[in-house]
């Protein structure tokens, strides 16, 4: 089976082969290094000057990428660690995103900014964050995240097809996971471009979980424990598009909804999902939507302390049990 990192690499090869207007920029993306997580391996050898390793300046990288997009090409920018996207905030939010609509007519800006996110690798406070929430609500900007259920090539085509800059988050732990695999108890299907993971023949679930790609496997572990040890049936919805929040399928039958987000508490993607769902589900909900987030604190490097801050399978299970008790 193909790992997520290999799948992304193949998708980039296919994209650059099929579209000569695509450029890729980032720190150490060229061979022989091929990017910090080897997602860009082989691209510079195959596509030459269309793949460029850049100086250590996230603002410059994002600005050049946006300039290429404004000039009629397409650009993929790699931020080595998502934490560093803060250094490109001005170029992304005040230049790239605003350029789609501030010139008196719609202007396409086909720019994708790839951001490896998340912890559980012992990288410490400045290399382990999930900064998705800081870009929610920016006019002209869309947010996506890689999942083990969505084809990366289709996602790149979809992002470029929007004609607006997109942030594309990729959880670092997900890179080593296999594509299109779930826990052996569950099966998945794509419904309106949202992955639905469920137990065959289980009927109405006790709880519907909504999460982003990097938390899929921790959420599946929690679902298994809830089923086998607590006799609670859950299903899981995983959108690849984070913002604007897409319509999530099947929730009209949900007994309870729980949104799981690996970002720190406060102003989160989970809260944005809940805000989108309340008007739709208000007359059906038995209790408020449960939000599960990482703790409000920096992410330690020590593994035992890191697990206390970031969302884990046991914290998901505990939150669901409490909500349904």
Tab-separated table of C-alpha atoms in Angstrom:
chain	number	residue	atom	x	y	z
A	1	UNK	CA	0.000	0.000	0.000
A	2	UNK	CA	1.111	3.578	-0.696
A	3	UNK	CA	2.044	5.867	2.165
A	4	UNK	CA	0.609	9.371	2.291
A	5	UNK	CA	4.009	10.997	1.640
A	6	UNK	CA	4.555	8.773	-1.414
A	7	UNK	CA	1.039	9.515	-2.626
A	8	UNK	CA	1.644	13.268	-2.340
A	9	UNK	CA	4.962	12.946	-4.150
A	10	UNK	CA	3.340	11.063	-7.027
A	11	UNK	CA	0.539	13.627	-7.208
A	12	UNK	CA	3.102	16.434	-7.538
A	13	UNK	CA	4.977	14.527	-10.259
A	14	UNK	CA	1.720	13.971	-12.171
A	15	UNK	CA	0.642	17.583	-11.753
A	16	UNK	CA	3.919	19.066	-12.965
A	17	UNK	CA	4.050	16.612	-15.866
A	18	UNK	CA	0.540	17.509	-17.026
A	19	UNK	CA	0.746	21.279	-16.455
A	20	UNK	CA	3.966	23.084	-17.460
A	21	UNK	CA	2.732	26.294	-15.802
A	22	UNK	CA	3.164	24.821	-12.308
A	23	UNK	CA	6.201	25.922	-10.279
A	24	UNK	CA	7.295	24.622	-6.873
A	25	UNK	CA	9.275	26.707	-4.378
A	26	UNK	CA	10.562	26.055	-0.883
A	27	UNK	CA	13.519	25.555	1.397
A	28	UNK	CA	15.556	22.462	0.458
A	29	UNK	CA	12.902	21.102	-1.903
A	30	UNK	CA	15.475	20.253	-4.595
A	31	UNK	CA	17.326	16.957	-4.901
A	32	UNK	CA	19.156	15.280	-3.338
A	33	UNK	CA	17.357	16.454	-0.173
A	34	UNK	CA	13.850	16.488	-1.634
A	35	UNK	CA	12.217	18.429	1.201
A	36	UNK	CA	12.306	17.922	4.957
A	37	UNK	CA	9.763	15.087	4.665
A	38	UNK	CA	10.806	13.885	1.165
A	39	UNK	CA	7.487	14.870	-0.412
A	40	UNK	CA	9.312	16.754	-3.214
A	41	UNK	CA	11.886	14.048	-3.901
A	42	UNK	CA	12.771	13.688	-7.587
A	43	UNK	CA	10.907	16.778	-8.771
A	44	UNK	CA	13.904	19.041	-9.405
A	45	UNK	CA	15.747	16.263	-11.258
A	46	UNK	CA	12.755	15.797	-13.521
A	47	UNK	CA	11.458	19.347	-13.955
A	48	UNK	CA	14.601	21.456	-13.612
A	49	UNK	CA	14.188	25.169	-12.973
A	50	UNK	CA	10.454	24.852	-12.322
A	51	UNK	CA	11.483	23.488	-8.890
A	52	UNK	CA	13.639	25.852	-6.860
A	53	UNK	CA	15.182	25.670	-3.425
A	54	UNK	CA	14.944	29.118	-1.863
A	55	UNK	CA	16.653	31.192	0.803
A	56	UNK	CA	15.395	30.956	4.366
A	57	UNK	CA	12.562	33.499	4.102
A	58	UNK	CA	8.956	32.337	4.245
A	59	UNK	CA	7.703	35.813	3.413
A	60	UNK	CA	9.833	35.922	0.268
A	61	UNK	CA	8.821	32.404	-0.787
A	62	UNK	CA	5.108	33.128	-0.427
A	63	UNK	CA	5.483	36.505	-2.121
A	64	UNK	CA	7.295	35.041	-5.129
A	65	UNK	CA	4.705	32.278	-5.365
A	66	UNK	CA	1.879	34.830	-5.327
A	67	UNK	CA	3.708	36.874	-7.966
A	68	UNK	CA	4.033	33.854	-10.234
A	69	UNK	CA	0.308	33.171	-9.792
A	70	UNK	CA	-0.614	36.784	-10.583
A	71	UNK	CA	1.580	36.671	-13.677
A	72	UNK	CA	-0.399	33.754	-15.128
A	73	UNK	CA	1.451	30.691	-13.856
A	74	UNK	CA	0.589	28.396	-10.941
A	75	UNK	CA	2.706	28.064	-7.812
A	76	UNK	CA	3.076	25.557	-4.994
A	77	UNK	CA	4.993	26.871	-2.004
A	78	UNK	CA	6.296	24.545	0.691
A	79	UNK	CA	6.643	25.883	4.228
A	80	UNK	CA	9.066	23.489	5.918
A	81	UNK	CA	7.082	23.465	9.182
A	82	UNK	CA	3.584	24.950	9.418
A	83	UNK	CA	4.686	26.979	12.463
A	84	UNK	CA	6.762	29.156	10.103
A	85	UNK	CA	3.754	30.159	8.008
A	86	UNK	CA	3.333	32.981	10.527
A	87	UNK	CA	6.360	34.585	8.850
A	88	UNK	CA	4.422	34.610	5.555
A	89	UNK	CA	1.153	35.857	7.065
A	90	UNK	CA	1.372	39.283	5.442
A	91	UNK	CA	2.108	37.941	1.954
A	92	UNK	CA	-0.676	35.353	2.189
A	93	UNK	CA	-3.440	37.448	3.780
A	94	UNK	CA	-2.636	40.990	2.629
A	95	UNK	CA	-1.181	40.287	-0.805
A	96	UNK	CA	-2.225	36.927	-2.241
A	97	UNK	CA	-5.737	36.679	-0.775
A	98	UNK	CA	-6.654	40.328	-1.352
A	99	UNK	CA	-5.312	40.295	-4.906
A	100	UNK	CA	-8.274	38.151	-5.986
A	101	UNK	CA	-10.666	41.093	-5.666
A	102	UNK	CA	-8.993	44.449	-5.061
A	103	UNK	CA	-8.237	45.459	-8.647
A	104	UNK	CA	-11.786	46.218	-9.758
A	105	UNK	CA	-12.317	42.807	-11.327
A	106	UNK	CA	-11.867	39.171	-10.288
A	107	UNK	CA	-8.216	38.139	-10.617
A	108	UNK	CA	-7.182	34.476	-10.340
A	109	UNK	CA	-4.345	33.742	-7.913
A	110	UNK	CA	-3.652	29.986	-8.284
A	111	UNK	CA	-1.334	29.546	-5.303
A	112	UNK	CA	-1.126	26.537	-2.970
A	113	UNK	CA	0.870	26.883	0.255
A	114	UNK	CA	1.753	23.455	1.685
A	115	UNK	CA	2.129	23.367	5.476
A	116	UNK	CA	3.346	20.250	7.380
A	117	UNK	CA	1.530	20.444	10.712
A	118	UNK	CA	1.147	18.757	14.058
A	119	UNK	CA	3.063	17.208	16.907
A	120	UNK	CA	3.595	13.735	18.360
A	121	UNK	CA	7.136	13.699	16.978
A	122	UNK	CA	8.998	15.424	19.807
A	123	UNK	CA	9.825	18.550	17.791
A	124	UNK	CA	8.827	20.947	20.564
A	125	UNK	CA	6.882	24.215	20.781
A	126	UNK	CA	7.955	25.884	17.514
A	127	UNK	CA	7.769	22.876	15.183
A	128	UNK	CA	4.599	21.056	16.268
A	129	UNK	CA	1.636	23.421	15.966
A	130	UNK	CA	-1.630	23.334	14.038
A	131	UNK	CA	-2.105	26.955	12.898
A	132	UNK	CA	-5.234	26.414	10.793
A	133	UNK	CA	-7.378	28.643	12.994
A	134	UNK	CA	-5.281	31.723	12.314
A	135	UNK	CA	-6.356	31.754	8.638
A	136	UNK	CA	-10.074	31.049	9.020
A	137	UNK	CA	-12.278	33.879	7.787
A	138	UNK	CA	-9.706	35.614	5.589
A	139	UNK	CA	-11.541	36.864	2.460
A	140	UNK	CA	-10.173	35.274	-0.702
A	141	UNK	CA	-8.412	32.430	1.131
A	142	UNK	CA	-9.436	28.753	1.318
A	143	UNK	CA	-8.115	26.054	3.663
A	144	UNK	CA	-7.691	22.356	2.845
A	145	UNK	CA	-6.046	19.441	4.632
A	146	UNK	CA	-4.675	16.139	3.387
A	147	UNK	CA	-6.537	13.048	4.592
A	148	UNK	CA	-5.882	9.337	4.053
A	149	UNK	CA	-9.165	9.109	2.126
A	150	UNK	CA	-8.814	11.889	-0.476
A	151	UNK	CA	-6.774	11.704	-3.668
A	152	UNK	CA	-4.074	14.389	-3.510
A	153	UNK	CA	-4.061	14.916	-7.271
A	154	UNK	CA	-7.759	15.698	-7.212
A	155	UNK	CA	-7.247	18.069	-4.299
A	156	UNK	CA	-4.478	19.985	-6.121
A	157	UNK	CA	-6.700	20.264	-9.189
A	158	UNK	CA	-9.570	21.461	-7.035
A	159	UNK	CA	-7.479	24.081	-5.240
A	160	UNK	CA	-6.027	25.463	-8.449
A	161	UNK	CA	-9.503	25.398	-10.003
A	162	UNK	CA	-10.743	27.831	-7.341
A	163	UNK	CA	-8.478	30.542	-8.706
A	164	UNK	CA	-7.732	31.756	-5.185
A	165	UNK	CA	-4.844	31.085	-2.809
A	166	UNK	CA	-5.212	27.967	-0.675
A	167	UNK	CA	-3.411	26.702	2.382
A	168	UNK	CA	-2.930	22.936	2.259
A	169	UNK	CA	-2.160	21.363	5.636
A	170	UNK	CA	-0.429	17.974	5.863
A	171	UNK	CA	0.001	16.325	9.255
A	172	UNK	CA	3.571	15.083	9.658
A	173	UNK	CA	2.495	11.884	11.428
A	174	UNK	CA	0.075	11.186	8.574
A	175	UNK	CA	2.996	11.021	6.102
A	176	UNK	CA	3.909	7.518	7.288
A	177	UNK	CA	0.337	6.199	7.239
A	178	UNK	CA	-1.132	4.247	4.349
A	179	UNK	CA	-3.697	5.677	1.974
A	180	UNK	CA	-7.284	4.396	1.938
A	181	UNK	CA	-6.923	2.279	5.090
A	182	UNK	CA	-9.197	2.324	8.148
A	183	UNK	CA	-9.496	0.332	11.323
A	184	UNK	CA	-10.579	-3.211	10.419
A	185	UNK	CA	-13.912	-2.683	12.197
A	186	UNK	CA	-14.951	0.181	9.940
A	187	UNK	CA	-15.378	1.002	6.269
A	188	UNK	CA	-15.288	4.347	4.508
A	189	UNK	CA	-16.932	6.032	1.564
A	190	UNK	CA	-16.816	9.491	0.028
A	191	UNK	CA	-20.116	11.350	0.223
A	192	UNK	CA	-20.155	14.786	-1.425
A	193	UNK	CA	-16.350	14.832	-1.145
A	194	UNK	CA	-16.468	14.191	2.612
A	195	UNK	CA	-15.095	10.877	3.895
A	196	UNK	CA	-17.630	8.967	6.006
A	197	UNK	CA	-16.220	6.182	8.202
A	198	UNK	CA	-18.832	3.957	9.791
A	199	UNK	CA	-19.729	0.532	11.134
A	200	UNK	CA	-21.676	-1.529	8.612
A	201	UNK	CA	-25.276	-2.225	9.608
A	202	UNK	CA	-25.043	-0.357	12.910
A	203	UNK	CA	-28.019	1.934	12.302
A	204	UNK	CA	-28.169	5.369	13.873
A	205	UNK	CA	-24.868	6.195	15.617
A	206	UNK	CA	-24.740	7.343	19.210
A	207	UNK	CA	-22.305	10.076	18.206
A	208	UNK	CA	-21.060	11.569	14.936
A	209	UNK	CA	-17.457	12.743	15.088
A	210	UNK	CA	-16.095	15.404	12.737
A	211	UNK	CA	-12.336	15.852	12.427
A	212	UNK	CA	-9.537	16.915	10.102
A	213	UNK	CA	-7.043	14.646	8.352
A	214	UNK	CA	-4.252	14.555	10.920
A	215	UNK	CA	-6.556	13.281	13.658
A	216	UNK	CA	-8.163	10.455	11.684
A	217	UNK	CA	-6.236	7.573	13.221
A	218	UNK	CA	-6.445	8.835	16.802
A	219	UNK	CA	-10.187	9.281	16.313
A	220	UNK	CA	-10.514	5.772	14.868
A	221	UNK	CA	-8.693	4.381	17.903
A	222	UNK	CA	-11.184	6.182	20.133
A	223	UNK	CA	-14.113	4.870	18.078
A	224	UNK	CA	-12.851	1.298	18.464
A	225	UNK	CA	-12.542	1.657	22.247
A	226	UNK	CA	-15.966	3.282	22.534
A	227	UNK	CA	-17.505	0.407	20.585
A	228	UNK	CA	-15.744	-2.524	22.241
A	229	UNK	CA	-15.520	-1.235	25.793
A	230	UNK	CA	-18.463	1.174	26.122
A	231	UNK	CA	-20.876	-0.221	23.515
A	232	UNK	CA	-21.183	3.216	21.900
A	233	UNK	CA	-21.387	3.379	18.113
A	234	UNK	CA	-19.751	6.345	16.407
A	235	UNK	CA	-19.322	7.407	12.828
A	236	UNK	CA	-16.716	9.797	11.530
A	237	UNK	CA	-16.830	12.611	8.946
A	238	UNK	CA	-13.563	13.914	7.494
A	239	UNK	CA	-13.715	16.847	5.050
A	240	UNK	CA	-10.660	17.734	2.976
A	241	UNK	CA	-11.887	21.330	2.734
A	242	UNK	CA	-11.662	23.007	6.120
A	243	UNK	CA	-12.797	26.524	5.207
A	244	UNK	CA	-15.235	27.574	3.980
A	245	UNK	CA	-16.801	24.730	5.976
A	246	UNK	CA	-18.481	22.380	3.463
A	247	UNK	CA	-21.888	20.837	3.974
A	248	UNK	CA	-21.337	17.700	6.051
A	249	UNK	CA	-23.564	14.775	4.993
A	250	UNK	CA	-25.891	12.666	7.085
A	251	UNK	CA	-26.053	14.810	10.209
A	252	UNK	CA	-29.841	15.068	10.209
A	253	UNK	CA	-29.861	11.642	11.905
A	254	UNK	CA	-27.095	12.442	14.376
A	255	UNK	CA	-27.924	11.931	18.050
A	256	UNK	CA	-24.903	13.983	19.087
A	257	UNK	CA	-22.079	15.751	17.252
A	258	UNK	CA	-18.509	16.019	18.480
A	259	UNK	CA	-15.883	18.065	16.589
A	260	UNK	CA	-12.242	17.095	17.190
A	261	UNK	CA	-9.514	19.616	16.379
A	262	UNK	CA	-5.781	19.358	17.144
A	263	UNK	CA	-5.407	23.138	17.366
A	264	UNK	CA	-5.150	24.853	20.740
A	265	UNK	CA	-8.330	26.038	22.461
A	266	UNK	CA	-9.878	29.363	21.472
A	267	UNK	CA	-11.073	30.629	18.075
A	268	UNK	CA	-10.744	27.163	16.562
A	269	UNK	CA	-11.746	25.315	13.421
A	270	UNK	CA	-13.920	23.134	15.658
A	271	UNK	CA	-15.843	26.220	16.785
A	272	UNK	CA	-16.262	27.292	13.157
A	273	UNK	CA	-17.718	23.875	12.282
A	274	UNK	CA	-20.115	24.095	15.225
A	275	UNK	CA	-21.189	27.585	14.139
A	276	UNK	CA	-21.979	26.234	10.662
A	277	UNK	CA	-23.920	23.261	12.081
A	278	UNK	CA	-26.085	24.881	14.754
A	279	UNK	CA	-28.571	26.624	12.407
A	280	UNK	CA	-28.995	23.381	10.471
A	281	UNK	CA	-29.329	20.993	13.426
A	282	UNK	CA	-30.771	23.167	16.207
A	283	UNK	CA	-34.189	21.491	16.332
A	284	UNK	CA	-32.660	17.979	16.322
A	285	UNK	CA	-29.781	18.225	18.789
A	286	UNK	CA	-30.277	16.647	22.207
A	287	UNK	CA	-27.311	18.493	23.731
A	288	UNK	CA	-24.758	21.126	22.681
A	289	UNK	CA	-22.103	20.131	20.144
A	290	UNK	CA	-18.981	18.894	21.947
A	291	UNK	CA	-15.683	20.547	20.992
A	292	UNK	CA	-12.398	18.746	21.649
A	293	UNK	CA	-9.160	20.690	21.249
A	294	UNK	CA	-5.558	20.562	22.333
A	295	UNK	CA	-4.779	22.296	25.606
A	296	UNK	CA	-4.151	26.022	25.854
A	297	UNK	CA	-0.394	25.807	26.150
A	298	UNK	CA	2.872	25.359	24.287
A	299	UNK	CA	3.724	21.893	22.993
A	300	UNK	CA	6.562	20.257	24.948
A	301	UNK	CA	9.249	18.147	23.292
A	302	UNK	CA	9.157	15.408	25.950
A	303	UNK	CA	6.813	12.680	24.634
A	304	UNK	CA	4.908	12.129	27.892
A	305	UNK	CA	4.268	15.867	28.258
A	306	UNK	CA	3.452	16.316	24.575
A	307	UNK	CA	0.710	13.694	24.876
A	308	UNK	CA	-0.842	15.677	27.745
A	309	UNK	CA	-1.198	18.799	25.576
A	310	UNK	CA	-2.230	17.378	22.195
A	311	UNK	CA	-5.481	15.554	21.475
A	312	UNK	CA	-5.088	11.793	21.910
A	313	UNK	CA	-7.414	8.825	21.443
A	314	UNK	CA	-8.092	8.533	25.160
A	315	UNK	CA	-9.055	12.204	25.468
A	316	UNK	CA	-11.477	11.831	22.551
A	317	UNK	CA	-13.005	8.750	24.139
A	318	UNK	CA	-13.336	10.461	27.519
A	319	UNK	CA	-15.028	13.521	26.002
A	320	UNK	CA	-17.542	11.419	24.070
A	321	UNK	CA	-18.356	9.269	27.110
A	322	UNK	CA	-18.894	12.368	29.242
A	323	UNK	CA	-21.115	13.990	26.609
A	324	UNK	CA	-23.294	10.894	26.326
A	325	UNK	CA	-23.483	10.100	30.030
